[in-house]
Amino acid sequence: MLKGKTALITGGSRGIGRAIALALAAEGADIAVIYNGGETAARAVCEEAAQWGGKAVAYACNVADPDQVPTVVAAILSEFGGVDILVNNAGITRDGLLASMSEEDFIRVMEVNLGGAFHFTKSLYGHFLKKRSGRIINISSVSGLMGNPGQANYAASKAGLIGFTKSVAKELAGRGITCNAVAPGFIQTEMTEKLPREKQEAIRQQIPLRRFGTPEDVAQVVVFLAGETGGYITGEVIRVDGGLYI
Ligand code: NAI
């Protein structure tokens, strides 16, 4: 149970982030949902979360913006009185073979996927230190472990997130704060819906469990890491990929 805890979820308006926000709320947590452009969807997540009796508020913020993040974190700390669980989930793809990948697409993916986690973790660092507790959960990807053609930028950002996770875990473990990564495989969301049908089918054939995962498959692992159940786990990368990386 996460009653009395506050969770901040970036990119919580849809897909995996939405499922994580709702799963944490279902466990009793209050939730702060960060969205970028999906206001109606973010508000709908908060309305749905209200059924479990906790507080749920949506905040607009571009995670890649070093000025916006500390401001929104300060607003959340003041509204909720603290944050216990940070889920760095917001992420984008700008796929393309390296020969044709623009510098802009490379940098943008880094700024959102890796920069976003950096800005939020840094903004909550002092707060977690003072409380001598906190759970940081970064949503990486099996692409960051395996590499993937057409995803040099994305895979680099997700591999970077793993190095970031392990470093932060070592830096903060002495204060009772854990930092872990979850590495999903192919999960049914708008991100993977963009892939052509034939490509989706070819991927499915490579997955030992022969199906794409659901956002809830990922969310339940986040709930596990966020709760008492995850108390002795830090610096870990948990794959939720149907065996793709075996
Ligand atoms: P999605 O595209 O459905 O949702 C991404 C969320 O991030 C959206 O709410 C979006 O508004 C938000 N976001 C994007 N840029 C943002 C920014 N600059 N500031 C604030 N929010 C921003 O994607 P999905 O599939 O739910 O992915 C969630 C996370 O899981 C991502 O980090 C993704 O890389 C990762 N992932 C997804 C996999 C999949 O198969 N769908 C596989 C492995 C990892």
Coordinates of C-alpha atoms and ligand atoms in Angstrom, one line a residue:
M1 CA 0.0 0.0 0.0
L2 CA 1.2 3.5 -0.8
K3 CA -1.3 5.5 1.2
G4 CA 0.2 8.7 2.4
K5 CA 2.9 8.7 -0.4
T6 CA 3.1 11.1 -3.2
A7 CA 4.3 10.0 -6.7
L8 CA 5.4 12.3 -9.5
I9 CA 5.1 10.7 -12.9
T10 CA 6.4 12.5 -16.0
G11 CA 4.6 11.8 -19.3
G12 CA 1.7 10.5 -17.2
S13 CA -1.1 11.5 -19.6
R14 CA -1.0 8.4 -21.8
G15 CA 0.6 5.0 -22.6
I16 CA 2.9 3.6 -20.0
G17 CA 3.0 6.7 -17.9
R18 CA -0.8 6.8 -17.6
A19 CA -0.8 3.1 -16.5
I20 CA 1.9 3.8 -13.9
A21 CA 0.0 6.8 -12.6
L22 CA -3.2 4.8 -12.2
A23 CA -1.5 1.8 -10.7
L24 CA 0.2 3.9 -8.1
A25 CA -3.1 5.7 -7.4
A26 CA -4.9 2.4 -7.0
E27 CA -2.3 1.5 -4.3
G28 CA -3.4 4.7 -2.5
A29 CA -0.7 7.1 -3.6
D30 CA -1.4 10.8 -4.3
I31 CA -0.2 11.6 -7.8
A32 CA 1.2 14.5 -9.7
V33 CA 0.9 13.9 -13.4
I34 CA 3.3 15.8 -15.7
Y35 CA 2.1 16.3 -19.2
N36 CA 3.3 18.2 -22.3
G37 CA 0.5 19.2 -24.5
G38 CA -2.0 16.5 -23.5
E39 CA -4.0 18.5 -21.0
T40 CA -7.4 16.8 -21.6
A41 CA -5.8 13.4 -21.3
A42 CA -3.8 14.3 -18.2
R43 CA -7.0 15.7 -16.5
A44 CA -8.8 12.5 -17.4
V45 CA -6.1 10.4 -15.7
C46 CA -6.5 12.5 -12.6
E47 CA -10.3 12.1 -12.7
E48 CA -10.0 8.4 -13.0
A49 CA -7.4 8.3 -10.2
A50 CA -9.8 10.1 -7.9
Q51 CA -11.9 6.9 -7.5
W52 CA -9.2 5.6 -5.1
G53 CA -9.6 8.6 -2.9
G54 CA -6.2 10.1 -3.2
K55 CA -5.2 13.5 -4.5
A56 CA -4.4 13.8 -8.2
V57 CA -3.2 16.9 -10.0
A58 CA -2.0 17.5 -13.6
Y59 CA 0.9 19.9 -14.3
A60 CA 2.0 21.1 -17.7
C61 CA 5.8 20.9 -18.1
N62 CA 8.3 20.2 -20.9
V63 CA 10.7 17.9 -19.1
A64 CA 13.6 19.0 -21.4
D65 CA 13.3 22.6 -20.2
P66 CA 15.8 23.3 -17.4
D67 CA 13.8 26.4 -16.3
Q68 CA 10.4 24.8 -16.2
V69 CA 11.3 21.7 -14.2
P70 CA 12.4 23.3 -10.9
T71 CA 9.4 25.6 -11.0
V72 CA 6.9 22.8 -11.4
V73 CA 8.7 20.7 -8.8
A74 CA 8.4 23.6 -6.3
A75 CA 4.7 23.9 -7.1
I76 CA 4.2 20.2 -6.5
L77 CA 6.2 20.2 -3.2
S78 CA 4.1 23.1 -2.0
E79 CA 0.8 21.5 -3.1
F80 CA 1.5 17.9 -1.8
G81 CA 3.9 18.7 1.0
G82 CA 6.5 16.4 -0.4
V83 CA 7.3 13.8 -3.0
D84 CA 8.2 10.2 -2.2
I85 CA 8.3 8.5 -5.6
L86 CA 9.7 10.0 -8.8
V87 CA 9.0 8.1 -12.1
N88 CA 11.0 9.5 -15.0
N89 CA 8.8 8.1 -17.8
A90 CA 8.5 10.8 -20.5
G91 CA 10.2 9.8 -23.7
I92 CA 10.2 10.3 -27.4
T93 CA 11.5 8.5 -30.5
R94 CA 12.9 10.2 -33.6
D95 CA 13.9 7.0 -35.5
G96 CA 16.0 6.9 -38.6
L97 CA 19.2 5.3 -39.9
L98 CA 22.3 7.1 -38.7
A99 CA 23.3 8.3 -42.2
S100 CA 20.1 10.3 -42.4
M101 CA 19.6 11.2 -38.8
S102 CA 19.7 15.0 -38.2
E103 CA 21.7 16.5 -35.4
E104 CA 18.5 18.0 -34.2
D105 CA 16.8 14.6 -33.9
F106 CA 19.8 13.2 -32.0
I107 CA 19.9 16.1 -29.6
R108 CA 16.1 16.3 -29.1
V109 CA 15.9 12.7 -28.0
M110 CA 18.8 13.2 -25.6
E111 CA 17.2 16.3 -24.1
V112 CA 13.9 14.7 -23.5
N113 CA 14.8 11.1 -22.6
L114 CA 18.0 11.7 -20.6
G115 CA 17.8 15.4 -19.9
G116 CA 14.3 15.1 -18.5
A117 CA 15.4 12.5 -15.9
F118 CA 18.4 14.7 -15.1
H119 CA 16.3 17.8 -14.5
F120 CA 13.6 16.1 -12.4
T121 CA 16.1 14.0 -10.3
K122 CA 18.3 17.0 -9.7
S123 CA 15.3 19.2 -8.7
L124 CA 14.2 16.6 -6.1
Y125 CA 17.7 15.6 -4.9
G126 CA 17.8 18.0 -2.0
H127 CA 14.2 17.1 -0.9
F128 CA 15.0 13.4 -0.9
L129 CA 18.3 14.0 0.9
K130 CA 16.5 15.9 3.7
K131 CA 13.9 13.3 4.1
R132 CA 16.4 10.5 3.9
S133 CA 14.1 8.5 1.7
G134 CA 12.8 8.4 -1.8
R135 CA 12.3 6.1 -4.7
I136 CA 13.5 7.1 -8.2
I137 CA 12.4 4.9 -11.1
N138 CA 13.6 5.6 -14.6
I139 CA 11.9 4.1 -17.6
S140 CA 14.7 2.9 -19.9
S141 CA 14.2 0.4 -22.8
V142 CA 15.6 -2.9 -24.0
S143 CA 16.8 -0.7 -27.0
G144 CA 19.3 0.7 -24.5
L145 CA 20.6 -2.8 -23.7
M146 CA 20.5 -4.4 -27.1
G147 CA 20.8 -1.5 -29.5
N148 CA 18.3 -1.3 -32.4
P149 CA 18.9 -0.3 -36.1
G150 CA 17.4 3.1 -36.7
Q151 CA 17.5 4.0 -33.0
A152 CA 21.0 5.2 -32.4
N153 CA 19.8 8.3 -30.7
Y154 CA 17.0 6.6 -28.7
A155 CA 19.2 3.6 -27.7
A156 CA 22.0 5.9 -26.6
S157 CA 19.6 7.9 -24.5
K158 CA 18.1 4.8 -22.9
A159 CA 21.6 3.3 -22.3
G160 CA 22.6 6.6 -20.8
L161 CA 19.6 6.4 -18.5
I162 CA 21.0 3.1 -17.1
G163 CA 24.4 4.7 -16.4
F164 CA 22.6 7.6 -14.8
T165 CA 20.5 5.2 -12.7
K166 CA 23.5 3.3 -11.4
S167 CA 25.4 6.5 -10.5
V168 CA 22.5 8.1 -8.7
A169 CA 21.8 4.8 -6.9
K170 CA 25.4 4.8 -5.6
E171 CA 25.3 8.5 -4.8
L172 CA 22.1 8.3 -2.7
A173 CA 22.1 4.8 -1.2
G174 CA 23.7 6.0 2.0
R175 CA 20.7 8.2 2.6
G176 CA 18.1 5.4 2.1
I177 CA 17.1 6.5 -1.4
T178 CA 16.8 3.9 -4.1
C179 CA 17.2 4.5 -7.9
N180 CA 16.2 1.8 -10.4
A181 CA 15.5 1.4 -14.1
V182 CA 12.7 -0.5 -15.8
A183 CA 13.5 -1.6 -19.3
P184 CA 10.4 -2.4 -21.3
G185 CA 10.5 -4.3 -24.5
F186 CA 7.7 -3.7 -27.1
I187 CA 4.6 -2.4 -25.3
Q188 CA 1.3 -1.6 -26.9
T189 CA 1.1 2.2 -26.9
E190 CA 0.9 5.1 -29.3
M191 CA 4.7 4.9 -29.6
T192 CA 4.7 1.4 -31.0
E193 CA 1.4 1.9 -32.9
K194 CA 3.4 4.2 -35.2
L195 CA 5.4 1.2 -36.5
P196 CA 4.1 -0.4 -39.8
R197 CA 1.9 -3.5 -39.2
E198 CA 4.5 -5.8 -41.0
K199 CA 7.2 -4.5 -38.7
Q200 CA 5.1 -5.1 -35.6
E201 CA 4.4 -8.7 -36.7
A202 CA 8.1 -9.3 -37.4
I203 CA 8.9 -8.0 -33.9
R204 CA 6.2 -10.2 -32.3
Q205 CA 7.9 -13.3 -33.8
Q206 CA 11.1 -12.4 -32.1
I207 CA 9.5 -12.1 -28.6
P208 CA 9.7 -15.5 -26.8
L209 CA 6.3 -14.8 -25.1
R210 CA 4.9 -14.0 -28.6
R211 CA 3.0 -10.9 -27.6
F212 CA 3.6 -7.2 -27.0
G213 CA 3.5 -6.2 -23.4
T214 CA 0.7 -4.0 -22.0
P215 CA 1.3 -0.7 -20.2
E216 CA 0.0 -2.5 -17.0
D217 CA 2.8 -5.1 -17.3
V218 CA 5.3 -2.2 -16.8
A219 CA 3.2 -0.4 -14.2
Q220 CA 3.1 -3.4 -11.9
V221 CA 6.9 -3.5 -11.8
V222 CA 7.0 0.2 -10.9
V223 CA 4.5 -0.4 -8.1
F224 CA 6.7 -3.2 -6.8
L225 CA 9.8 -1.0 -6.8
A226 CA 7.9 2.0 -5.3
G227 CA 6.5 0.1 -2.4
E228 CA 8.1 -1.6 0.7
T229 CA 8.6 -4.6 -1.6
G230 CA 11.4 -2.8 -3.5
G231 CA 13.1 -1.5 -0.4
Y232 CA 16.3 -3.5 -0.8
I233 CA 16.7 -3.1 -4.5
T234 CA 18.8 -0.3 -6.0
G235 CA 20.8 0.3 -9.1
E236 CA 18.9 -2.5 -10.8
V237 CA 17.6 -2.7 -14.3
I238 CA 14.4 -4.8 -14.5
R239 CA 13.4 -5.9 -18.0
V240 CA 9.7 -6.2 -18.9
D241 CA 10.2 -7.6 -22.4
G242 CA 8.6 -11.0 -22.8
G243 CA 12.0 -12.5 -23.0
L244 CA 13.2 -10.4 -25.9
Y245 CA 16.7 -9.8 -24.4
I246 CA 17.3 -13.4 -23.2
Ligands
NAI1 P1 3.9 7.6 -25.5 O1 4.5 8.3 -26.7 O2 2.6 7.0 -25.6 O3 3.9 8.6 -24.2 C1 5.0 9.3 -23.9 C2 4.7 10.4 -22.9 O4 5.8 11.3 -22.7 C3 3.5 11.2 -23.4 O5 2.6 11.5 -22.3 C4 4.2 12.5 -23.8 O6 3.3 13.6 -23.7 C5 5.3 12.6 -22.8 N1 6.4 13.5 -23.3 C6 7.1 13.4 -24.4 N2 7.9 14.4 -24.5 C7 7.7 15.2 -23.4 C8 8.3 16.4 -22.9 N3 9.3 17.0 -23.6 N4 7.9 16.8 -21.7 C9 6.9 16.2 -21.0 N5 6.3 15.1 -21.4 C10 6.7 14.6 -22.6 O7 5.0 6.6 -25.1 P2 5.0 5.3 -24.2 O8 5.1 4.1 -25.1 O9 4.0 5.3 -23.2 O10 6.5 5.4 -23.5 C11 6.7 5.8 -22.2 C12 8.1 5.6 -21.8 O11 8.4 4.2 -22.0 C13 9.1 6.3 -22.8 O12 10.2 6.8 -22.0 C14 9.5 5.3 -23.7 O13 10.8 5.5 -24.3 C15 9.5 4.0 -22.9 N6 9.4 2.8 -23.6 C16 8.4 2.5 -24.4 C17 8.3 1.3 -25.0 C18 7.1 0.9 -25.9 O14 7.2 -0.2 -26.5 N7 6.0 1.6 -25.9 C19 9.4 0.3 -25.0 C20 10.5 0.7 -24.1 C21 10.5 1.9 -23.5

